[in-house]
Structures are given as structure tokens and as C-alpha cells.
Amino acid sequence: MKIKKYVAKDFKTAIQKAKEEMGRDAIILHTRQIKKGGILGLLYPPRVEITVAVDGNLQVNTDRTRTNMPLPPAAAKTESAAVIENICDSPVTGPGENAGREDEVLLELQKMKNLMTDIKSRMYEVEVIKGMPEQVQHFYETLVHNHVDRDIALNVVNHVASRLPKDGFSDDSWARDVCLHTLQETIRQIQPIKLSPECKGMKVFLVGPTGVGKTTTIAKLAANLTFLEGKDVALITLDTYRVSAAEQLRTFAEIIGIPISVVFTPEDLVLAIEQHRQKDIIFVDTAGRSPYNAEQMQELQEFINAGRPDETILVLSVTTDSNDLINIYQRFQTIGVDKIIFTKLDEACNYGAILNALHEIKKPLAYFTTGQSVPDDIEIPDSLRLAQMLLNGDEAL
Ligand SMILES: Nc1nc2c(ncn2[C@@H]2O[C@H](COP(=O)(O)OP(=O)(O)O)[C@@H](O)[C@H]2O)c(=O)[nH]1
Ligand SMILES: [Mg+2]
């Protein structure tokens, strides 16, 4: 290890000197201001002293947040050059305490770098937004306020701005209509379950994580199809893991007055479907599966292979974070997902998560559910209304 002190009139000059002599990998160990005492102190301006070292094994101590995540060696090498630029006033530690410290420092630097990138992209956003008409800037703020991802919101308002007159003036309500229209395009298709009169025994599977509202939604759909549309409906439940789960659907089936089969194996599922093949529609309620549990997903796959659904609908709750919604979708996509139902809109404070999820998921929306009441709290999504919600955020769906 090579250690050297540099004295200069200010830190910048001292660091520059150090870098020239010791190279960019040099680390600042210590910095201090030197002031002469007594009468000389009045005559001479203060100077600074920095202590610099070059050694691959030397560690710098920081009291910042600790984390054990190691950086890849390549990153470690490139980042070490930045240490000299960023870390001053850091005392040296004893050799025994060194393990892992450099990684911590480098990780902190990586975090700072990410932060800088984030700030840079925000500044870019601000620049782009500043150049847009005032109404459009307001749309952007409202969308972000409603938890629409910034890049999606930026995309939307970019579209809006490109559709408005270039002379800078446009009527407020016109601009709003253009924005609603653009949002509707992002929301894309709405496709509720469609029964064809000539086709019997349509099989619709509802899949998704536990507690999102699959069973309740099946009860709502079954009741509405039976009472409002006069269809013949049968239910099958694969949720035999919790005694209460099968009972829950059995109770709904009894109230509605429709048959229900409780199925334990893929072979039984085939038999149950066969038994109900004359019905207009067969809803298959699945057990809540953790998308991160490969064994559970494999089991679900086996039921899907045996049951050969006409439609597999993924049920997602809007109270789930946008990124989680996308992760959940990606896992369930392996078993094949045709449509999405969003539940619990009544519990959400904003609807940005729906737009964020649809931006990635790109599957038609089948239904929204808006409460616990069977059969009332379910509706066919209205893209204009959702767009209005995203732009206002102060009315409930
Ligand atoms: N607030 C609200 N609660 C709902 C909605 N849909 C279902 N739930 C409730 O969510 C809980 C779990 O529902 P359940 O159908 O058993 O979920 P599953 O595990 O996916 O079958 C129950 O308490 C339901 O009443 C909805 O749209 N809004
Ligand atoms: Mg259930």
C-alpha cells in the first residue's frame, strides 16, 4: 500500500495533485484543514491536507446503510475509480474489519448512480412536459397522482400533445376528449364472457392468487347468468385444500339452485365436465395458487390440461401493487391466460394500477368487481368511465 499526504490551498487542487501522481484508483483516507496558530495564523491563509492511498486491499469505512449484496467484480473495478471523487473525511479501518466494506461503499455508489439516472430521467420528463400545452401538463400530473407509472403517463400525454393543434391553442374540453380517447386506446379490448346459443358446455376457469375474489366472482357471474339471462350454469370447484372454500361455493350454488361438483383429481375433473356437458356454461373455481410455488402451479397446469378450458380468466385485485400484478400475470401466463378480471375496485383509492398492468399484460378485460355483494357488485368495464376516473380521480367507479 502506498500512502502519501498532499497539502494545497484547497481540496480541489489537492485532489487534482493526488490524482495526477497516484492515479484515479487512489482513495482519500483523510482530509483536514491546517491553520497556523498565533500571529502566523492571521498572516497565512488556511491550507488543506489530504492523505491518499493506492492499494487494492485498502478499505474505507462509512457509517451509511449496510447491505450484504455484493457487486459484480466488473462493477467493483469500474466504481473504485469514483471513490476518490466522492468520499472524503473517511477514517481508515484496521485490516481485520475490511472484509466486505469496499462492497458496501461501492453499493452505495451504485445507489447514488441509480439515483442520478433517475433524477436525469425526471429532468428529461420535466423538460418534455414543460414544452407541452398547459392542459396537457395538468393531465400528466393527474395521471401520476392517480399512480399511473410516469413513463406510461408521459407516453399518454405525448400522444395527446401530438394530436392537438400545433399553434399552441386548443379548447380545454377538446384537449380533455383527446386525452380520454388516448387513455381508452391504452385500455384496449373489453371482452366479457360471451355464450353462443349453439355451443353447450362452455368451460370457464378462474385462476389467480388466494383471496383475490375468484369464488365470489364465480358466484356473481353464475347468479347473473342464471337469473338475468336464463342460462343453465354448473359449478365445479377444485379448491379442496380448505374445507371452508368448497363449502363457500356450495352455499352459493344452493342459493342460486345450480349443481356443483367438488373435484380432487384431474381425472375427476374430466368426469365432472362430462356430467355437466349439457349446461350452457361450467365455471371451474380453482384453489388460490401462489404464482411463486412451482409445485402448486404444476398441479394447476395438470387440471388445466385435463379440463381444456374454453377460457381461462386471471383474477387480479387492484389493491395489489402494479409490479406485483405484472409478476403474477407472468407466472400465470405459463398456464395460458385469455382474459383478466380486476376485483376490489371499491377498495382502491386510485386506478393507476389497472392502466399500468394493462400496459404490460395486453389481454382483454372481462369484468370489474366493486364489492362483496353477490350478485350485484360486478360490471362489464367501461373504458370511457375508467379513463374519466384516471383523469379525475375524485369519483368512485
Ligand atoms: N371489497 C371487495 N371485496 C371482495 C370483492 N370480491 C371479493 N371480495 C372479498 O374478498 C375475500 C376473498 O374472496 P374469495 O372469493 O374467497 O377469494 P378467492 O380466494 O380468490 O376465492 C372475501 O371476503 C370476499 O368477500 C370485491 O370486489 N370487493
Ligand atoms: Mg376461492
Short mmCIF file of C-alpha atoms and ligand atoms in Angstrom, two decimals:
data_model
loop_
_atom_site.label_atom_id
_atom_site.label_comp_id
_atom_site.label_asym_id
_atom_site.label_seq_id
_atom_site.Cartn_x
_atom_site.Cartn_y
_atom_site.Cartn_z
CA MET A 1 0.00 0.00 0.00
CA LYS A 2 1.32 3.45 -0.87
CA ILE A 3 0.20 6.34 1.32
CA LYS A 4 1.00 9.96 0.68
CA LYS A 5 -0.08 13.35 2.01
CA TYR A 6 -0.81 16.34 -0.20
CA VAL A 7 -1.06 19.88 1.05
CA ALA A 8 -2.68 22.54 -1.10
CA LYS A 9 -4.64 25.79 -0.90
CA ASP A 10 -7.96 23.95 -1.36
CA PHE A 11 -9.37 20.41 -1.67
CA LYS A 12 -9.85 20.61 -5.41
CA THR A 13 -6.19 21.37 -6.02
CA ALA A 14 -5.06 18.73 -3.52
CA ILE A 15 -7.23 16.03 -5.10
CA GLN A 16 -6.02 17.02 -8.55
CA LYS A 17 -2.40 16.70 -7.45
CA ALA A 18 -3.13 13.33 -5.85
CA LYS A 19 -4.87 12.03 -8.94
CA GLU A 20 -2.02 13.10 -11.19
CA GLU A 21 0.55 11.32 -9.05
CA MET A 22 -1.30 8.34 -7.61
CA GLY A 23 -3.75 7.63 -10.40
CA ARG A 24 -7.53 7.51 -10.48
CA ASP A 25 -7.73 4.44 -8.25
CA ALA A 26 -6.31 6.34 -5.32
CA ILE A 27 -8.52 6.56 -2.25
CA ILE A 28 -8.74 9.52 0.07
CA LEU A 29 -8.16 8.30 3.60
CA HIS A 30 -8.31 11.52 5.48
CA THR A 31 -8.77 15.23 4.94
CA ARG A 32 -8.07 18.10 7.27
CA GLN A 33 -7.66 21.83 7.30
CA ILE A 34 -4.33 23.17 8.53
CA LYS A 35 -4.36 26.50 10.31
CA LYS A 36 -1.30 28.05 11.79
CA GLY A 37 -1.80 29.19 15.38
CA GLY A 38 -0.90 32.54 16.97
CA ILE A 39 0.07 35.56 14.95
CA LEU A 40 1.10 33.44 11.95
CA GLY A 41 -2.46 32.23 11.63
CA LEU A 42 -3.51 35.75 10.82
CA LEU A 43 -0.76 36.17 8.24
CA TYR A 44 -1.17 32.90 6.33
CA PRO A 45 -4.43 31.62 4.81
CA PRO A 46 -5.53 28.12 5.94
CA ARG A 47 -4.38 25.16 3.82
CA VAL A 48 -5.76 21.70 3.39
CA GLU A 49 -4.12 18.31 3.73
CA ILE A 50 -5.36 15.09 2.22
CA THR A 51 -3.98 11.63 2.89
CA VAL A 52 -4.23 9.37 -0.12
CA ALA A 53 -3.57 5.67 -0.61
CA VAL A 54 -3.34 3.28 -3.53
CA ASP A 55 -3.88 -0.33 -2.60
CA GLY A 56 -6.41 -2.87 -3.86
CA ASN A 57 -6.99 -4.21 -0.33
CA LEU A 58 -7.46 -0.92 1.44
CA GLN A 59 -10.95 -0.37 2.77
CA VAL A 60 -12.81 2.78 3.57
CA ASN A 61 -15.19 2.95 6.47
CA THR A 62 -18.57 4.63 6.06
CA ASP A 63 -21.39 4.73 8.52
CA ARG A 64 -24.05 4.56 5.81
CA THR A 65 -26.65 1.88 5.46
CA ARG A 66 -25.25 -1.61 5.36
CA THR A 67 -26.22 -4.20 2.86
CA ASN A 68 -24.73 -7.59 2.14
CA MET A 69 -25.49 -7.69 -1.55
CA PRO A 70 -22.13 -8.00 -3.35
CA LEU A 71 -21.45 -6.09 -6.51
CA PRO A 72 -20.22 -8.00 -9.51
CA PRO A 73 -16.42 -7.79 -9.79
CA ALA A 74 -16.61 -5.81 -13.02
CA ALA A 75 -18.77 -3.16 -11.38
CA ALA A 76 -16.45 -3.10 -8.39
CA LYS A 77 -13.47 -2.34 -10.58
CA THR A 78 -15.03 0.49 -12.52
CA GLU A 79 -16.63 2.04 -9.46
CA SER A 80 -13.44 2.11 -7.43
CA ALA A 81 -12.17 4.91 -9.61
CA ALA A 82 -15.05 7.00 -8.41
CA VAL A 83 -14.16 6.61 -4.75
CA ILE A 84 -11.60 9.34 -4.87
CA GLU A 85 -14.15 11.71 -6.32
CA ASN A 86 -16.81 11.08 -3.75
CA ILE A 87 -15.52 10.01 -0.38
CA CYS A 88 -13.64 12.42 1.77
CA ASP A 89 -13.10 12.54 5.53
CA SER A 90 -13.27 8.77 5.87
CA PRO A 91 -11.01 7.27 8.54
CA VAL A 92 -9.06 4.13 7.78
CA THR A 93 -10.12 0.89 9.46
CA GLY A 94 -7.94 -1.87 10.78
CA PRO A 95 -7.17 -4.71 8.37
CA GLY A 96 -9.42 -7.18 10.26
CA GLU A 97 -12.52 -5.05 9.71
CA ASN A 98 -12.02 -4.72 6.00
CA ALA A 99 -13.94 -7.68 4.64
CA GLY A 100 -16.98 -6.61 2.64
CA ARG A 101 -16.60 -2.88 3.36
CA GLU A 102 -15.48 -1.97 -0.12
CA ASP A 103 -18.53 -3.73 -1.49
CA GLU A 104 -20.70 -1.65 0.80
CA VAL A 105 -19.13 1.55 -0.38
CA LEU A 106 -19.40 0.51 -3.98
CA LEU A 107 -23.01 -0.46 -3.49
CA GLU A 108 -23.70 2.96 -2.02
CA LEU A 109 -22.07 4.47 -5.06
CA GLN A 110 -24.17 2.28 -7.32
CA LYS A 111 -27.27 3.51 -5.49
CA MET A 112 -26.14 7.10 -5.98
CA LYS A 113 -25.57 6.38 -9.64
CA ASN A 114 -29.08 4.94 -9.96
CA LEU A 115 -30.44 7.96 -8.17
CA MET A 116 -28.62 10.24 -10.57
CA THR A 117 -30.03 8.31 -13.53
CA ASP A 118 -33.47 8.64 -12.01
CA ILE A 119 -33.01 12.36 -11.47
CA LYS A 120 -31.73 12.70 -15.04
CA SER A 121 -34.80 10.95 -16.44
CA ARG A 122 -37.05 13.09 -14.22
CA MET A 123 -35.31 16.19 -15.52
CA TYR A 124 -35.89 14.92 -19.05
CA GLU A 125 -39.55 14.42 -18.18
CA VAL A 126 -39.79 17.92 -16.74
CA GLU A 127 -38.19 19.31 -19.90
CA VAL A 128 -40.59 17.40 -22.16
CA ILE A 129 -43.62 18.28 -20.05
CA LYS A 130 -42.61 21.97 -19.89
CA GLY A 131 -42.81 22.15 -23.66
CA MET A 132 -46.40 20.91 -23.71
CA PRO A 133 -49.60 22.95 -23.55
CA GLU A 134 -50.75 23.70 -20.02
CA GLN A 135 -53.81 21.43 -20.12
CA VAL A 136 -51.61 18.52 -21.16
CA GLN A 137 -49.21 19.22 -18.28
CA HIS A 138 -52.22 19.08 -15.99
CA PHE A 139 -53.27 15.67 -17.42
CA TYR A 140 -49.80 14.35 -16.73
CA GLU A 141 -49.92 15.50 -13.11
CA THR A 142 -53.37 13.98 -12.60
CA LEU A 143 -52.34 10.62 -14.08
CA VAL A 144 -49.21 10.47 -11.94
CA HIS A 145 -51.30 11.49 -8.92
CA ASN A 146 -53.53 8.51 -9.71
CA HIS A 147 -50.48 6.24 -9.60
CA VAL A 148 -50.09 5.78 -13.34
CA ASP A 149 -46.38 5.00 -13.94
CA ARG A 150 -44.51 8.11 -15.01
CA ASP A 151 -43.33 6.64 -18.30
CA ILE A 152 -46.84 5.47 -19.19
CA ALA A 153 -48.27 8.88 -18.25
CA LEU A 154 -45.57 10.54 -20.36
CA ASN A 155 -46.43 8.28 -23.28
CA VAL A 156 -50.10 9.15 -22.98
CA VAL A 157 -49.57 12.92 -22.83
CA ASN A 158 -47.02 12.76 -25.65
CA HIS A 159 -49.75 11.23 -27.78
CA VAL A 160 -52.23 13.83 -26.62
CA ALA A 161 -49.82 16.69 -27.38
CA SER A 162 -49.16 15.31 -30.86
CA ARG A 163 -52.90 15.25 -31.55
CA LEU A 164 -53.56 18.85 -30.51
CA PRO A 165 -53.16 21.84 -32.86
CA LYS A 166 -49.55 22.92 -33.23
CA ASP A 167 -50.36 26.63 -32.83
CA GLY A 168 -50.44 26.05 -29.07
CA PHE A 169 -54.09 26.84 -28.58
CA SER A 170 -56.81 24.34 -28.04
CA ASP A 171 -60.08 24.35 -26.28
CA ASP A 172 -59.94 22.70 -22.81
CA SER A 173 -62.76 20.27 -23.38
CA TRP A 174 -61.30 19.25 -26.73
CA ALA A 175 -57.93 18.52 -25.13
CA ARG A 176 -59.68 16.52 -22.43
CA ASP A 177 -61.58 14.47 -25.02
CA VAL A 178 -58.33 13.74 -26.85
CA CYS A 179 -56.77 12.58 -23.58
CA LEU A 180 -59.78 10.39 -22.71
CA HIS A 181 -59.62 8.87 -26.17
CA THR A 182 -55.90 8.17 -25.84
CA LEU A 183 -56.45 6.51 -22.47
CA GLN A 184 -59.25 4.39 -23.90
CA GLU A 185 -56.87 3.15 -26.58
CA THR A 186 -54.45 2.03 -23.84
CA ILE A 187 -57.25 0.23 -22.01
CA ARG A 188 -57.91 -1.70 -25.22
CA GLN A 189 -60.40 -4.53 -25.51
CA ILE A 190 -63.26 -5.28 -23.20
CA GLN A 191 -64.47 -8.86 -23.60
CA PRO A 192 -66.96 -10.24 -21.10
CA ILE A 193 -67.95 -13.92 -21.33
CA LYS A 194 -69.97 -14.48 -24.47
CA LEU A 195 -72.20 -17.53 -24.71
CA SER A 196 -73.21 -18.76 -28.09
CA PRO A 197 -76.64 -20.42 -28.29
CA GLU A 198 -75.42 -23.32 -30.39
CA CYS A 199 -72.50 -24.17 -28.12
CA LYS A 200 -73.12 -26.14 -24.92
CA GLY A 201 -70.79 -26.89 -22.03
CA MET A 202 -68.51 -23.85 -22.33
CA LYS A 203 -65.75 -24.25 -19.72
CA VAL A 204 -64.52 -21.13 -17.97
CA PHE A 205 -61.71 -21.46 -15.41
CA LEU A 206 -60.97 -18.69 -12.93
CA VAL A 207 -57.37 -18.71 -11.72
CA GLY A 208 -55.31 -16.40 -9.56
CA PRO A 209 -53.70 -15.93 -6.15
CA THR A 210 -55.59 -16.67 -2.92
CA GLY A 211 -58.09 -14.13 -1.63
CA VAL A 212 -58.43 -12.02 -4.77
CA GLY A 213 -62.13 -12.91 -5.09
CA LYS A 214 -62.31 -15.86 -7.52
CA THR A 215 -65.07 -17.73 -5.69
CA THR A 216 -67.13 -14.61 -5.02
CA THR A 217 -66.79 -13.57 -8.66
CA ILE A 218 -67.95 -17.00 -9.87
CA ALA A 219 -70.98 -16.71 -7.57
CA LYS A 220 -71.78 -13.26 -9.03
CA LEU A 221 -71.39 -14.47 -12.64
CA ALA A 222 -73.35 -17.68 -12.03
CA ALA A 223 -76.21 -15.82 -10.34
CA ASN A 224 -76.43 -13.16 -13.05
CA LEU A 225 -76.29 -15.67 -15.91
CA THR A 226 -78.94 -17.81 -14.21
CA PHE A 227 -81.37 -15.11 -13.11
CA LEU A 228 -80.86 -12.33 -15.66
CA GLU A 229 -80.03 -14.30 -18.80
CA GLY A 230 -81.83 -17.57 -18.02
CA LYS A 231 -78.74 -19.69 -18.71
CA ASP A 232 -78.06 -23.17 -17.42
CA VAL A 233 -74.98 -22.97 -15.22
CA ALA A 234 -72.96 -25.61 -13.36
CA LEU A 235 -70.08 -25.13 -10.94
CA ILE A 236 -67.02 -27.23 -10.30
CA THR A 237 -64.58 -26.48 -7.54
CA LEU A 238 -61.01 -27.71 -7.37
CA ASP A 239 -60.46 -25.86 -4.12
CA THR A 240 -60.37 -28.80 -1.77
CA TYR A 241 -57.46 -27.51 0.27
CA ARG A 242 -59.60 -25.52 2.65
CA VAL A 243 -62.84 -27.10 3.85
CA SER A 244 -64.48 -23.69 4.00
CA ALA A 245 -63.62 -22.95 0.37
CA ALA A 246 -65.71 -25.75 -1.15
CA GLU A 247 -68.48 -25.02 1.37
CA GLN A 248 -68.47 -21.35 0.35
CA LEU A 249 -69.20 -22.21 -3.28
CA ARG A 250 -71.64 -25.00 -2.32
CA THR A 251 -73.66 -22.45 -0.34
CA PHE A 252 -73.77 -20.07 -3.32
CA ALA A 253 -74.79 -22.96 -5.62
CA GLU A 254 -77.61 -23.94 -3.26
CA ILE A 255 -78.91 -20.38 -3.04
CA ILE A 256 -78.82 -19.99 -6.82
CA GLY A 257 -80.19 -23.52 -7.28
CA ILE A 258 -77.48 -24.87 -9.60
CA PRO A 259 -75.41 -28.07 -9.44
CA ILE A 260 -71.90 -28.17 -8.05
CA SER A 261 -69.18 -30.83 -8.19
CA VAL A 262 -66.22 -30.93 -5.84
CA VAL A 263 -63.25 -32.42 -7.66
CA PHE A 264 -59.99 -33.80 -6.25
CA THR A 265 -58.07 -35.08 -9.27
CA PRO A 266 -57.66 -34.17 -12.94
CA GLU A 267 -59.41 -37.46 -13.85
CA ASP A 268 -62.42 -36.49 -11.70
CA LEU A 269 -62.47 -33.11 -13.39
CA VAL A 270 -62.89 -34.77 -16.79
CA LEU A 271 -65.81 -36.80 -15.39
CA ALA A 272 -67.47 -33.78 -13.78
CA ILE A 273 -67.22 -31.77 -17.02
CA GLU A 274 -68.74 -34.69 -18.88
CA GLN A 275 -71.58 -34.79 -16.35
CA HIS A 276 -72.39 -31.09 -16.95
CA ARG A 277 -71.79 -31.02 -20.70
CA GLN A 278 -75.42 -30.13 -21.46
CA LYS A 279 -75.22 -26.92 -19.41
CA ASP A 280 -74.65 -23.63 -21.19
CA ILE A 281 -71.63 -22.83 -19.10
CA ILE A 282 -69.47 -24.59 -16.50
CA PHE A 283 -67.46 -22.40 -14.14
CA VAL A 284 -64.40 -24.03 -12.64
CA ASP A 285 -63.21 -22.44 -9.40
CA THR A 286 -59.55 -23.17 -8.70
CA ALA A 287 -57.66 -23.03 -5.42
CA GLY A 288 -55.68 -19.84 -4.91
CA ARG A 289 -52.21 -20.63 -6.16
CA SER A 290 -49.06 -18.87 -5.19
CA PRO A 291 -47.53 -17.96 -8.53
CA TYR A 292 -44.12 -18.38 -6.90
CA ASN A 293 -44.76 -22.00 -5.88
CA ALA A 294 -43.72 -24.20 -8.81
CA GLU A 295 -45.40 -27.30 -7.38
CA GLN A 296 -48.76 -25.56 -6.98
CA MET A 297 -48.53 -24.14 -10.48
CA GLN A 298 -47.69 -27.58 -11.87
CA GLU A 299 -50.75 -29.02 -10.16
CA LEU A 300 -52.93 -26.29 -11.64
CA GLN A 301 -51.39 -26.99 -15.05
CA GLU A 302 -52.44 -30.64 -14.75
CA PHE A 303 -56.05 -29.64 -14.05
CA ILE A 304 -55.94 -27.21 -16.99
CA ASN A 305 -54.54 -29.93 -19.28
CA ALA A 306 -57.32 -32.30 -18.23
CA GLY A 307 -60.14 -29.74 -18.24
CA ARG A 308 -59.18 -27.97 -21.52
CA PRO A 309 -60.84 -24.65 -20.71
CA ASP A 310 -62.53 -22.59 -23.41
CA GLU A 311 -61.50 -19.54 -21.41
CA THR A 312 -59.00 -19.12 -18.59
CA ILE A 313 -59.55 -15.87 -16.75
CA LEU A 314 -56.92 -14.50 -14.40
CA VAL A 315 -58.42 -12.73 -11.39
CA LEU A 316 -56.33 -9.87 -10.01
CA SER A 317 -57.09 -7.45 -7.20
CA VAL A 318 -56.47 -3.77 -7.89
CA THR A 319 -55.28 -3.40 -4.32
CA THR A 320 -52.10 -5.26 -5.41
CA ASP A 321 -49.06 -3.20 -6.35
CA SER A 322 -48.64 -2.70 -10.15
CA ASN A 323 -45.30 -4.53 -10.30
CA ASP A 324 -46.71 -7.48 -8.39
CA LEU A 325 -49.69 -7.62 -10.73
CA ILE A 326 -47.34 -7.94 -13.68
CA ASN A 327 -45.22 -10.58 -11.91
CA ILE A 328 -48.34 -12.58 -11.05
CA TYR A 329 -49.56 -12.37 -14.63
CA GLN A 330 -46.21 -13.54 -15.99
CA ARG A 331 -46.31 -16.63 -13.79
CA PHE A 332 -49.91 -17.50 -14.62
CA GLN A 333 -49.29 -16.82 -18.29
CA THR A 334 -47.37 -20.11 -18.38
CA ILE A 335 -50.67 -21.98 -17.97
CA GLY A 336 -52.35 -19.74 -20.57
CA VAL A 337 -54.44 -16.69 -19.68
CA ASP A 338 -57.14 -15.41 -22.05
CA LYS A 339 -58.64 -12.52 -20.10
CA ILE A 340 -58.37 -10.54 -16.89
CA ILE A 341 -60.87 -9.71 -14.17
CA PHE A 342 -59.95 -6.91 -11.77
CA THR A 343 -61.57 -7.18 -8.36
CA LYS A 344 -61.95 -4.88 -5.34
CA LEU A 345 -62.20 -1.61 -7.24
CA ASP A 346 -64.24 -0.40 -4.27
CA GLU A 347 -61.17 -0.76 -2.06
CA ALA A 348 -58.78 1.10 -4.34
CA CYS A 349 -58.02 4.80 -3.81
CA ASN A 350 -56.91 5.18 -7.42
CA TYR A 351 -56.98 3.16 -10.61
CA GLY A 352 -53.48 3.71 -11.96
CA ALA A 353 -52.58 0.08 -11.22
CA ILE A 354 -55.11 -1.07 -13.83
CA LEU A 355 -53.55 1.05 -16.57
CA ASN A 356 -50.02 0.07 -15.54
CA ALA A 357 -50.92 -3.61 -15.54
CA LEU A 358 -52.78 -3.50 -18.86
CA HIS A 359 -49.86 -1.70 -20.45
CA GLU A 360 -47.78 -4.84 -19.84
CA ILE A 361 -50.41 -7.56 -19.84
CA LYS A 362 -52.11 -6.76 -23.14
CA LYS A 363 -55.06 -9.09 -22.58
CA PRO A 364 -58.74 -8.17 -22.80
CA LEU A 365 -60.57 -7.10 -19.69
CA ALA A 366 -63.61 -9.22 -18.85
CA TYR A 367 -65.07 -7.69 -15.67
CA PHE A 368 -64.57 -5.35 -12.76
CA THR A 369 -65.90 -6.27 -9.36
CA THR A 370 -66.78 -3.48 -6.99
CA GLY A 371 -67.76 -5.01 -3.65
CA GLN A 372 -68.60 -8.14 -1.69
CA SER A 373 -72.27 -8.25 -2.58
CA VAL A 374 -73.40 -11.24 -4.64
CA PRO A 375 -74.65 -10.85 -7.35
CA ASP A 376 -74.68 -7.06 -7.67
CA ASP A 377 -71.06 -5.94 -7.35
CA ILE A 378 -69.79 -6.89 -10.79
CA GLU A 379 -69.79 -4.95 -14.03
CA ILE A 380 -68.58 -5.02 -17.59
CA PRO A 381 -65.74 -2.47 -17.72
CA ASP A 382 -66.47 0.80 -19.44
CA SER A 383 -63.23 2.14 -20.88
CA LEU A 384 -64.54 5.72 -21.08
CA ARG A 385 -65.56 5.66 -17.44
CA LEU A 386 -62.20 4.23 -16.41
CA ALA A 387 -60.45 6.91 -18.48
CA GLN A 388 -62.56 9.55 -16.73
CA MET A 389 -61.60 8.08 -13.37
CA LEU A 390 -57.93 8.23 -14.27
CA LEU A 391 -58.29 11.86 -15.26
CA ASN A 392 -60.37 12.97 -12.31
CA GLY A 393 -59.61 10.60 -9.51
CA ASP A 394 -62.28 12.07 -7.31
CA GLU A 395 -65.30 9.98 -8.27
CA ALA A 396 -65.75 6.33 -7.39
CA LEU A 397 -66.42 3.72 -10.01
N1 LIG B 1 -64.24 -5.19 -1.22
C1 LIG B 1 -64.33 -6.25 -2.03
N2 LIG B 1 -64.17 -7.47 -1.53
C2 LIG B 1 -64.26 -8.52 -2.37
C3 LIG B 1 -64.53 -8.36 -3.74
N3 LIG B 1 -64.56 -9.60 -4.31
C4 LIG B 1 -64.31 -10.47 -3.30
N4 LIG B 1 -64.14 -9.84 -2.13
C5 LIG B 1 -63.85 -10.38 -0.81
O1 LIG B 1 -62.55 -10.93 -0.82
C6 LIG B 1 -62.48 -12.02 0.08
C7 LIG B 1 -61.91 -13.23 -0.65
O2 LIG B 1 -62.83 -13.62 -1.67
P1 LIG B 1 -62.85 -15.08 -2.27
O3 LIG B 1 -63.88 -15.08 -3.34
O4 LIG B 1 -62.98 -16.11 -1.20
O5 LIG B 1 -61.39 -15.14 -2.89
P2 LIG B 1 -60.63 -16.38 -3.57
O6 LIG B 1 -59.69 -16.91 -2.53
O7 LIG B 1 -59.89 -15.78 -4.71
O8 LIG B 1 -61.66 -17.36 -3.99
C8 LIG B 1 -63.90 -12.26 0.58
O9 LIG B 1 -64.02 -11.64 1.84
C9 LIG B 1 -64.76 -11.54 -0.45
O10 LIG B 1 -65.99 -11.09 0.09
C10 LIG B 1 -64.72 -7.02 -4.25
O11 LIG B 1 -64.93 -6.76 -5.44
N5 LIG B 1 -64.60 -6.01 -3.34
MG MG B 2 -61.87 -19.36 -3.51
#
